[in-house]
Short mmCIF file of C-alpha atoms and ligand atoms in Angstrom, two decimals:
data_model
loop_
_atom_site.label_atom_id
_atom_site.label_comp_id
_atom_site.label_asym_id
_atom_site.label_seq_id
_atom_site.Cartn_x
_atom_site.Cartn_y
_atom_site.Cartn_z
CA MET X 1 100.91 3.41 43.88
CA LEU X 2 102.48 6.87 43.18
CA GLN X 3 105.94 5.32 42.84
CA GLU X 4 104.53 2.57 40.41
CA ASN X 5 102.80 5.31 38.47
CA ALA X 6 106.05 7.46 38.27
CA SER X 7 108.05 4.41 36.95
CA ASN X 8 105.49 3.20 34.38
CA SER X 9 104.18 5.91 31.94
CA LEU X 10 101.62 3.40 30.78
CA PHE X 11 100.19 2.72 34.36
CA ALA X 12 97.07 5.05 33.66
CA PHE X 13 96.21 3.09 30.56
CA GLU X 14 96.74 -0.33 32.03
CA THR X 15 94.71 0.35 35.09
CA LEU X 16 92.13 2.81 33.95
CA GLU X 17 91.56 2.30 30.25
CA SER X 18 89.26 -0.71 29.28
CA ASN X 19 90.63 -4.01 28.12
CA VAL X 20 89.49 -3.21 24.54
CA ARG X 21 92.50 -0.96 24.01
CA ALA X 22 94.69 -2.26 21.15
CA TYR X 23 97.15 -0.09 19.60
CA SER X 24 98.66 1.00 22.89
CA ARG X 25 99.54 -2.39 23.51
CA THR X 26 101.35 -2.98 20.20
CA PHE X 27 103.13 0.45 20.69
CA PRO X 28 103.80 0.62 24.55
CA VAL X 29 104.94 4.21 24.66
CA VAL X 30 103.11 7.45 25.39
CA PHE X 31 103.12 9.59 22.25
CA ARG X 32 103.21 13.34 22.68
CA LYS X 33 103.87 15.09 19.50
CA ALA X 34 103.99 14.50 15.68
CA THR X 35 105.01 16.16 12.51
CA GLY X 36 104.77 14.88 9.01
CA ALA X 37 105.84 11.21 9.08
CA ILE X 38 107.57 11.46 12.60
CA LEU X 39 105.90 10.56 15.80
CA GLU X 40 107.65 11.40 19.24
CA ASP X 41 106.92 9.99 22.61
CA GLU X 42 107.20 11.48 25.90
CA ASN X 43 110.87 10.56 26.34
CA GLY X 44 111.76 12.47 23.01
CA SER X 45 112.24 9.14 21.13
CA GLU X 46 111.23 9.52 17.46
CA PHE X 47 109.50 6.86 15.39
CA ILE X 48 108.83 6.86 11.73
CA ASP X 49 105.22 6.47 11.07
CA PHE X 50 104.12 3.76 8.43
CA LEU X 51 100.63 3.37 10.12
CA SER X 52 99.25 6.91 9.55
CA GLY X 53 96.49 6.46 11.79
CA ALA X 54 95.27 3.56 9.80
CA GLY X 55 94.87 5.82 6.72
CA VAL X 56 93.81 8.95 8.48
CA LEU X 57 96.91 10.93 7.97
CA ASN X 58 97.56 10.68 4.20
CA TYR X 59 99.11 14.17 4.35
CA GLY X 60 101.06 13.45 7.50
CA HIS X 61 100.69 14.72 10.96
CA ASN X 62 99.88 18.30 11.83
CA ASP X 63 100.30 19.98 8.33
CA SER X 64 100.99 23.59 9.30
CA ASP X 65 98.74 24.93 6.49
CA PHE X 66 95.86 23.05 7.68
CA LEU X 67 96.38 23.96 11.29
CA ASN X 68 96.75 27.55 10.33
CA ASP X 69 93.43 27.50 8.73
CA ALA X 70 91.97 25.87 11.80
CA LYS X 71 93.50 28.43 14.06
CA LYS X 72 92.24 31.31 11.95
CA TYR X 73 88.77 29.80 11.91
CA LEU X 74 88.81 29.28 15.80
CA GLU X 75 90.11 32.87 16.39
CA SER X 76 87.47 34.39 14.19
CA GLY X 77 84.72 32.71 16.24
CA GLY X 78 83.89 30.30 13.58
CA ILE X 79 81.02 27.91 14.62
CA ILE X 80 82.13 24.60 15.85
CA HIS X 81 78.89 22.84 16.49
CA ALA X 82 75.72 23.15 14.35
CA LEU X 83 73.98 19.97 14.27
CA ASP X 84 73.33 19.85 10.37
CA MET X 85 72.37 23.51 10.17
CA ALA X 86 73.78 25.42 7.23
CA THR X 87 77.39 26.90 7.97
CA SER X 88 79.73 28.75 5.95
CA ALA X 89 82.41 26.17 6.67
CA LYS X 90 80.16 23.30 5.29
CA ARG X 91 79.24 25.39 2.20
CA GLU X 92 82.82 26.08 1.39
CA PHE X 93 83.74 22.40 1.90
CA MET X 94 80.94 21.19 -0.45
CA GLU X 95 81.44 23.79 -3.11
CA TYR X 96 85.21 23.24 -3.01
CA PHE X 97 84.88 19.44 -3.07
CA ASP X 98 82.32 19.74 -6.01
CA ALA X 99 84.65 22.05 -7.89
CA THR X 100 87.96 20.22 -7.27
CA ILE X 101 87.00 16.60 -7.09
CA LEU X 102 83.56 15.87 -8.57
CA ARG X 103 83.21 18.12 -11.62
CA PRO X 104 86.65 17.58 -13.20
CA ARG X 105 85.72 13.93 -13.00
CA ASP X 106 82.28 14.47 -14.56
CA MET X 107 80.76 13.00 -11.26
CA THR X 108 77.34 14.38 -9.94
CA TYR X 109 76.69 13.34 -6.40
CA LYS X 110 74.88 14.87 -3.24
CA PHE X 111 76.60 15.12 -0.02
CA GLN X 112 75.38 13.42 3.23
CA PHE X 113 77.31 14.05 6.44
CA PRO X 114 76.54 11.40 8.76
CA GLY X 115 78.17 10.84 12.26
CA PRO X 116 81.84 11.30 12.11
CA THR X 117 83.24 7.76 11.87
CA GLY X 118 83.60 5.52 8.84
CA ALA X 119 81.03 3.14 10.30
CA ASN X 120 78.52 5.88 10.56
CA ALA X 121 78.84 6.63 6.83
CA VAL X 122 78.56 2.78 6.03
CA GLU X 123 75.38 2.58 8.13
CA ALA X 124 73.85 5.52 6.25
CA ALA X 125 74.78 3.98 2.98
CA ILE X 126 73.31 0.52 3.62
CA LYS X 127 70.17 2.04 5.10
CA LEU X 128 69.62 4.25 2.19
CA ALA X 129 70.27 1.31 -0.16
CA ARG X 130 67.61 -0.77 1.54
CA LYS X 131 65.19 2.11 1.56
CA ALA X 132 65.80 3.06 -2.11
CA THR X 133 65.32 -0.51 -3.35
CA GLY X 134 62.86 -2.01 -0.79
CA ARG X 135 65.19 -4.95 -0.43
CA GLN X 136 67.28 -6.07 2.51
CA THR X 137 70.32 -8.08 1.47
CA ILE X 138 73.78 -6.34 0.96
CA ILE X 139 76.43 -8.33 -0.85
CA SER X 140 79.77 -8.03 0.88
CA PHE X 141 82.94 -9.86 0.23
CA THR X 142 85.28 -12.34 1.96
CA ASN X 143 87.93 -10.35 3.92
CA GLY X 144 85.79 -7.20 3.79
CA TYR X 145 86.03 -4.68 6.57
CA HIS X 146 83.36 -2.01 6.93
CA GLY X 147 83.28 -1.17 10.60
CA VAL X 148 82.08 -2.54 13.91
CA SER X 149 78.73 -1.05 14.49
CA LEU X 150 76.05 -3.84 14.10
CA GLY X 151 74.98 -2.85 10.56
CA ALA X 152 78.47 -2.44 9.23
CA LEU X 153 79.78 -5.52 11.27
CA ALA X 154 77.38 -7.70 9.54
CA LEU X 155 79.30 -6.71 6.30
CA THR X 156 82.71 -7.26 8.03
CA GLY X 157 84.18 -10.71 7.34
CA ASN X 158 86.50 -11.20 10.26
CA ARG X 159 85.17 -13.52 12.99
CA TYR X 160 87.24 -11.92 15.79
CA TYR X 161 85.11 -8.75 15.30
CA ARG X 162 81.82 -10.66 14.37
CA ASP X 163 82.06 -12.83 17.54
CA ALA X 164 81.74 -9.72 19.79
CA ALA X 165 78.55 -8.73 18.22
CA GLY X 166 76.32 -10.16 20.88
CA LEU X 167 73.49 -10.56 18.43
CA PRO X 168 72.91 -12.37 15.13
CA LEU X 169 74.36 -10.21 12.22
CA VAL X 170 71.79 -10.02 9.68
CA GLY X 171 71.18 -8.66 6.16
CA ALA X 172 74.51 -9.56 4.43
CA VAL X 173 75.63 -12.19 2.19
CA PHE X 174 79.26 -12.86 1.54
CA MET X 175 80.65 -13.56 -1.90
CA PRO X 176 84.35 -14.44 -2.75
CA TYR X 177 86.52 -11.35 -3.41
CA ASP X 178 88.81 -11.09 -6.48
CA GLY X 179 91.54 -13.71 -6.14
CA TYR X 180 89.90 -15.66 -3.24
CA TRP X 181 90.08 -18.89 -5.17
CA GLY X 182 93.48 -17.99 -6.85
CA ALA X 183 94.58 -15.73 -9.60
CA ASP X 184 92.88 -18.06 -12.36
CA HIS X 185 89.45 -17.92 -10.98
CA ASP X 186 87.02 -15.19 -11.84
CA THR X 187 84.92 -15.12 -8.71
CA SER X 188 82.51 -12.56 -10.28
CA LYS X 189 81.12 -15.42 -12.35
CA TYR X 190 80.09 -17.17 -9.27
CA LEU X 191 78.26 -14.00 -8.15
CA ASP X 192 76.53 -13.78 -11.73
CA ARG X 193 75.35 -17.33 -11.28
CA VAL X 194 74.02 -16.83 -7.75
CA LEU X 195 72.19 -13.63 -8.79
CA ALA X 196 70.70 -15.19 -12.05
CA ASP X 197 69.66 -18.44 -10.32
CA ALA X 198 66.22 -17.92 -8.72
CA SER X 199 66.91 -20.95 -6.61
CA SER X 200 70.46 -20.05 -5.28
CA GLY X 201 69.06 -19.34 -1.90
CA VAL X 202 70.25 -15.61 -2.14
CA ASP X 203 67.53 -13.01 -2.21
CA LEU X 204 67.89 -10.31 -4.64
CA PRO X 205 70.12 -7.87 -2.87
CA ALA X 206 69.66 -4.08 -2.44
CA ALA X 207 73.37 -3.37 -3.08
CA ILE X 208 76.95 -4.64 -3.30
CA ILE X 209 79.54 -2.96 -1.19
CA VAL X 210 83.12 -3.31 -2.04
CA GLU X 211 86.66 -2.06 -1.28
CA THR X 212 88.94 -1.77 -4.28
CA VAL X 213 91.93 -2.70 -1.95
CA GLN X 214 90.93 -4.42 1.39
CA GLY X 215 92.83 -2.56 3.92
CA GLU X 216 92.06 -4.59 7.03
CA GLY X 217 91.39 -7.83 5.03
CA GLY X 218 95.10 -8.10 4.10
CA ILE X 219 95.84 -5.64 1.25
CA ASN X 220 93.89 -7.58 -1.36
CA THR X 221 93.61 -5.74 -4.49
CA ALA X 222 90.71 -6.05 -6.90
CA SER X 223 91.59 -5.94 -10.51
CA ARG X 224 90.02 -3.43 -13.12
CA ASP X 225 88.27 -6.30 -14.94
CA TRP X 226 86.74 -7.84 -11.85
CA LEU X 227 85.58 -4.40 -10.56
CA GLN X 228 83.99 -3.75 -13.89
CA SER X 229 82.30 -7.18 -13.79
CA ILE X 230 80.90 -6.26 -10.43
CA GLU X 231 79.50 -2.90 -11.68
CA ARG X 232 77.99 -4.71 -14.66
CA LEU X 233 76.20 -7.23 -12.40
CA CYS X 234 74.81 -4.33 -10.37
CA ARG X 235 73.34 -2.72 -13.59
CA LYS X 236 72.01 -6.05 -14.84
CA ASN X 237 70.34 -6.96 -11.72
CA ASP X 238 69.35 -3.31 -10.74
CA LEU X 239 71.51 -3.28 -7.58
CA LEU X 240 73.14 -0.25 -6.12
CA LEU X 241 77.00 -0.27 -6.11
CA ILE X 242 78.57 1.02 -2.93
CA VAL X 243 82.41 1.62 -2.88
CA ASP X 244 83.79 1.81 0.57
CA ASP X 245 86.75 4.21 0.04
CA ILE X 246 87.24 5.01 3.61
CA GLN X 247 90.85 3.68 3.62
CA ALA X 248 91.85 3.36 -0.08
CA GLY X 249 90.34 6.72 -0.82
CA CYS X 250 91.70 10.37 -0.45
CA GLY X 251 94.70 9.64 -2.73
CA ARG X 252 96.07 6.49 -1.05
CA THR X 253 96.18 4.41 -4.30
CA GLY X 254 97.25 7.36 -6.57
CA CYS X 255 93.81 8.92 -7.66
CA PHE X 256 91.47 10.68 -5.22
CA PHE X 257 89.05 7.83 -5.43
CA SER X 258 90.57 4.36 -5.56
CA PHE X 259 88.11 3.17 -8.11
CA GLU X 260 88.98 5.76 -10.76
CA PHE X 261 91.53 3.29 -12.48
CA ALA X 262 88.56 1.01 -13.15
CA ASP X 263 86.33 3.78 -14.51
CA LEU X 264 83.45 2.86 -11.99
CA SER X 265 80.40 5.03 -11.45
CA PRO X 266 79.26 3.88 -7.96
CA ASP X 267 75.79 4.81 -6.80
CA MET X 268 77.35 5.57 -3.40
CA ILE X 269 80.83 6.28 -2.17
CA VAL X 270 81.86 6.36 1.52
CA LEU X 271 84.81 8.42 2.51
CA SER X 272 86.21 9.21 6.01
CA LYS X 273 89.68 8.79 7.64
CA SER X 274 91.79 11.26 5.50
CA LEU X 275 88.98 13.51 4.52
CA SER X 276 89.58 16.25 7.14
CA GLY X 277 93.23 16.12 6.16
CA CYS X 278 94.59 16.23 9.92
CA GLY X 279 92.74 13.56 11.75
CA LEU X 280 89.69 15.35 12.93
CA PRO X 281 86.76 13.13 12.73
CA LEU X 282 84.70 13.52 9.62
CA SER X 283 82.71 11.18 7.24
CA LEU X 284 80.82 11.67 4.12
CA LEU X 285 78.36 9.65 1.99
CA LEU X 286 78.31 10.68 -1.71
CA LEU X 287 75.11 9.59 -3.25
CA LYS X 288 73.84 9.86 -6.75
CA PRO X 289 70.83 12.29 -6.70
CA GLU X 290 68.43 9.54 -7.79
CA THR X 291 69.30 7.36 -4.70
CA ASP X 292 68.44 10.37 -2.50
CA VAL X 293 65.12 9.11 -1.16
CA TRP X 294 65.56 10.23 2.39
CA GLN X 295 62.90 12.15 4.16
CA PRO X 296 64.13 15.20 6.16
CA GLY X 297 65.91 14.18 9.35
CA GLU X 298 65.06 10.58 8.83
CA HIS X 299 68.66 9.59 9.35
CA SER X 300 69.88 11.89 12.04
CA GLY X 301 72.87 12.19 14.46
CA THR X 302 74.10 14.98 16.77
CA PHE X 303 77.61 15.30 15.09
CA ARG X 304 76.81 15.54 11.40
CA GLY X 305 79.59 17.34 9.66
CA ASN X 306 82.36 18.63 12.21
CA ASN X 307 82.90 22.19 11.18
CA LEU X 308 86.53 22.33 12.24
CA ALA X 309 87.13 19.28 10.21
CA LEU X 310 85.39 20.71 7.26
CA VAL X 311 87.71 23.69 7.43
CA THR X 312 90.80 21.52 7.49
CA GLY X 313 89.10 19.19 4.74
CA THR X 314 88.86 22.21 2.58
CA ALA X 315 92.44 23.22 3.36
CA ALA X 316 93.63 19.63 2.20
CA LEU X 317 91.67 19.97 -1.04
CA ARG X 318 93.10 23.37 -1.75
CA LYS X 319 96.78 22.40 -1.02
CA TYR X 320 96.70 18.87 -2.65
CA TRP X 321 93.90 18.45 -5.24
CA THR X 322 93.97 21.44 -7.53
CA ASN X 323 96.90 19.86 -9.44
CA GLU X 324 98.22 16.42 -10.28
CA ARG X 325 101.43 16.66 -8.11
CA LEU X 326 100.34 14.56 -5.09
CA SER X 327 98.68 11.73 -7.36
CA ASP X 328 101.86 11.60 -9.47
CA GLY X 329 104.06 11.45 -6.41
CA VAL X 330 101.86 8.70 -4.91
CA VAL X 331 102.21 6.52 -8.05
CA GLU X 332 106.03 7.05 -8.07
CA THR X 333 106.57 6.46 -4.35
CA GLY X 334 104.35 3.54 -4.62
CA HIS X 335 106.66 1.94 -7.14
CA ILE X 336 109.64 2.56 -4.91
CA LEU X 337 107.89 1.09 -2.11
CA SER X 338 106.79 -2.04 -3.75
CA GLU X 339 110.19 -2.66 -5.54
CA ARG X 340 111.94 -2.25 -2.27
CA LEU X 341 109.62 -4.54 -0.50
CA GLN X 342 110.03 -7.08 -3.37
CA GLN X 343 113.78 -7.00 -2.70
CA VAL X 344 113.29 -7.54 1.04
CA ALA X 345 111.06 -10.45 0.34
CA GLN X 346 113.42 -11.99 -2.23
CA ASN X 347 116.53 -11.56 -0.05
CA SER X 348 114.80 -13.10 3.02
CA ALA X 349 115.64 -16.47 4.20
CA ASP X 350 111.84 -17.16 4.16
CA HIS X 351 111.19 -17.63 0.47
CA ASN X 352 107.39 -17.50 0.92
CA LEU X 353 107.10 -13.77 1.71
CA SER X 354 105.23 -11.93 -0.93
CA VAL X 355 104.33 -8.20 -1.67
CA ARG X 356 100.96 -6.88 -2.92
CA GLY X 357 99.16 -3.50 -2.96
CA ARG X 358 98.27 -0.49 -5.08
CA GLY X 359 99.91 3.04 -4.88
CA MET X 360 101.00 3.62 -1.38
CA MET X 361 99.02 1.04 0.22
CA VAL X 362 101.30 -2.06 0.27
CA GLY X 363 101.45 -5.32 2.30
CA LEU X 364 104.07 -7.87 3.03
CA ASP X 365 102.50 -11.21 3.34
CA CYS X 366 104.29 -13.22 6.00
CA ASN X 367 101.96 -16.30 5.82
CA THR X 368 101.73 -16.44 9.63
CA GLY X 369 100.52 -14.05 12.25
CA LYS X 370 103.49 -14.95 14.37
CA LEU X 371 106.08 -13.89 11.93
CA ALA X 372 104.23 -10.71 10.96
CA GLU X 373 103.95 -9.94 14.90
CA LYS X 374 107.69 -10.56 15.37
CA ILE X 375 108.53 -8.04 12.40
CA VAL X 376 106.17 -5.35 13.53
CA ARG X 377 107.53 -5.73 17.16
CA ARG X 378 111.21 -5.54 16.03
CA ALA X 379 110.36 -2.59 13.77
CA PHE X 380 108.79 -0.72 16.59
CA GLU X 381 111.84 -1.45 18.80
CA ASN X 382 113.88 0.19 16.12
CA GLY X 383 111.80 3.23 15.64
CA LEU X 384 109.14 2.27 12.98
CA VAL X 385 105.45 2.23 13.60
CA LEU X 386 103.33 -0.06 11.46
CA GLU X 387 100.56 -2.71 11.89
CA ARG X 388 99.44 -5.96 10.73
CA CYS X 389 96.22 -6.93 8.77
CA GLY X 390 94.51 -9.96 7.13
CA ALA X 391 92.49 -12.85 8.44
CA GLU X 392 95.37 -14.11 10.73
CA ASP X 393 97.00 -10.75 11.09
CA HIS X 394 99.67 -12.29 8.78
CA VAL X 395 100.22 -9.29 6.52
CA VAL X 396 102.47 -6.34 7.43
CA LYS X 397 100.86 -3.31 6.21
CA LEU X 398 102.56 -0.21 5.02
CA LEU X 399 100.66 3.08 4.80
CA PRO X 400 103.24 5.81 4.99
CA PRO X 401 102.04 9.39 4.67
CA LEU X 402 101.64 10.17 0.85
CA THR X 403 103.77 13.29 1.51
CA ILE X 404 106.64 11.47 3.12
CA ASP X 405 110.07 12.55 1.91
CA GLY X 406 112.29 10.05 0.12
CA GLU X 407 115.00 9.85 2.85
CA THR X 408 112.44 9.13 5.69
CA LEU X 409 110.86 6.56 3.49
CA GLN X 410 114.16 4.80 2.89
CA ARG X 411 115.04 4.98 6.64
CA GLY X 412 111.73 3.32 7.52
CA LEU X 413 112.12 0.73 4.75
CA ASP X 414 115.75 0.00 6.16
CA ILE X 415 114.25 -0.52 9.64
CA LEU X 416 111.71 -2.95 8.18
CA GLU X 417 114.28 -4.80 6.13
CA ARG X 418 116.42 -5.38 9.24
CA SER X 419 113.45 -6.36 11.14
CA VAL X 420 112.53 -8.89 8.41
CA HIS X 421 116.00 -10.43 8.28
CA ALA X 422 116.17 -10.60 12.10
CA SER X 423 112.82 -12.31 12.36
CA VAL X 424 112.75 -15.14 9.86
N1 LIG C 1 85.55 0.72 6.04
C1 LIG C 1 86.87 0.54 5.77
C2 LIG C 1 87.37 0.21 4.56
C3 LIG C 1 87.73 0.77 6.83
O1 LIG C 1 89.09 0.77 6.66
C4 LIG C 1 87.27 1.23 8.15
C5 LIG C 1 88.14 1.43 9.28
N2 LIG C 1 89.29 0.77 9.36
C6 LIG C 1 86.02 1.37 8.20
C7 LIG C 1 85.01 1.21 7.23
C8 LIG C 1 85.45 1.83 9.68
O2 LIG C 1 85.61 3.03 9.89
P1 LIG C 1 85.66 3.63 11.47
O3 LIG C 1 86.73 2.76 12.11
O4 LIG C 1 85.94 5.09 11.40
O5 LIG C 1 84.35 3.32 12.04
#
């Protein structure tokens, strides 16, 4: 056993860790270190990271400024755990977020720190929407992904996850996302009709939850017009609008919030993933003051607002969100990414490949999961880490760190191009 253990660095994972493990199967090496857009395994092999912890590492791995602030905080005896007691780290984060993100955008929101995961924030949002309206149904969209705890899973479209629920998933009704019936069909009209028709079979909902770009669902992008129609329907029918910006937020599509391009004013916004800047778990529900109908402690949890994550989150705001540099860079690099990917698709022997996305959230639709899997496997063998998404896992998803340098980006795209050509 010892011998086997020595020759297979994944032995412990294969024998001790549950079958539920996933990414360690796609990337069968043991990672040890990381900086910026580069991951390193235990053998010293380097990989370019176009996965970014599924959107957690928008600023790359181990930003030294963030880590220095974390070190200083730890060395000063800064409090790490405080339930939801008032701490100086939380005050600084809220005041900084308000000053750098909310007020410049003329946004007034209150902060709720739920448990540390994205799904925790989604659960808080839908529970609050139900309480505030006295209604139960939440409208979600085809291919939506909002997490896998039972409330959030009810809003998640993919059967692979839903089938594992073990209980009926209740309280959600799915409507067609933008483009679901092709580009010429405005699916918001269907929703309008369903809401207006007292005999449609759909109870008047509490809220609509939407991703402006569906990250797990296949990099499907909602247009400005469609998003505005959804917001209008919320206002017309007195529904709350919840934007799930867990994956598309924190600058991924160009602006801090992914809905800024559509001028939305959501009643609630859920953020997580890149909020702490460096991968420490942190999630946040932003809610308009008038929706804040909670009683004290009514929605609870032991880990509400991880103080170290709040320190690094403040560092991220300070470094990247006091000017437009990062946002401008994302728009510019996003164009480079999409254009290069279009070329890869056009030059490919498979003429059905297509590209979509917004900012630095881009997907290569391979039509089949099999082809996308081949490409991702080849890319990994050649030193590039990326993942698949979409109903059939048929879309290769590119989420490089927003801070990636041009040379590393091109090297990653070169690997991807070779992997596509070798796979079709
Ligand atoms: N919403 C969206 C849009 C997500 O992308 C995710 C995670 N991929 C979640 C919710 C759930 O977040 P978590 O995995 O942290 O629970």
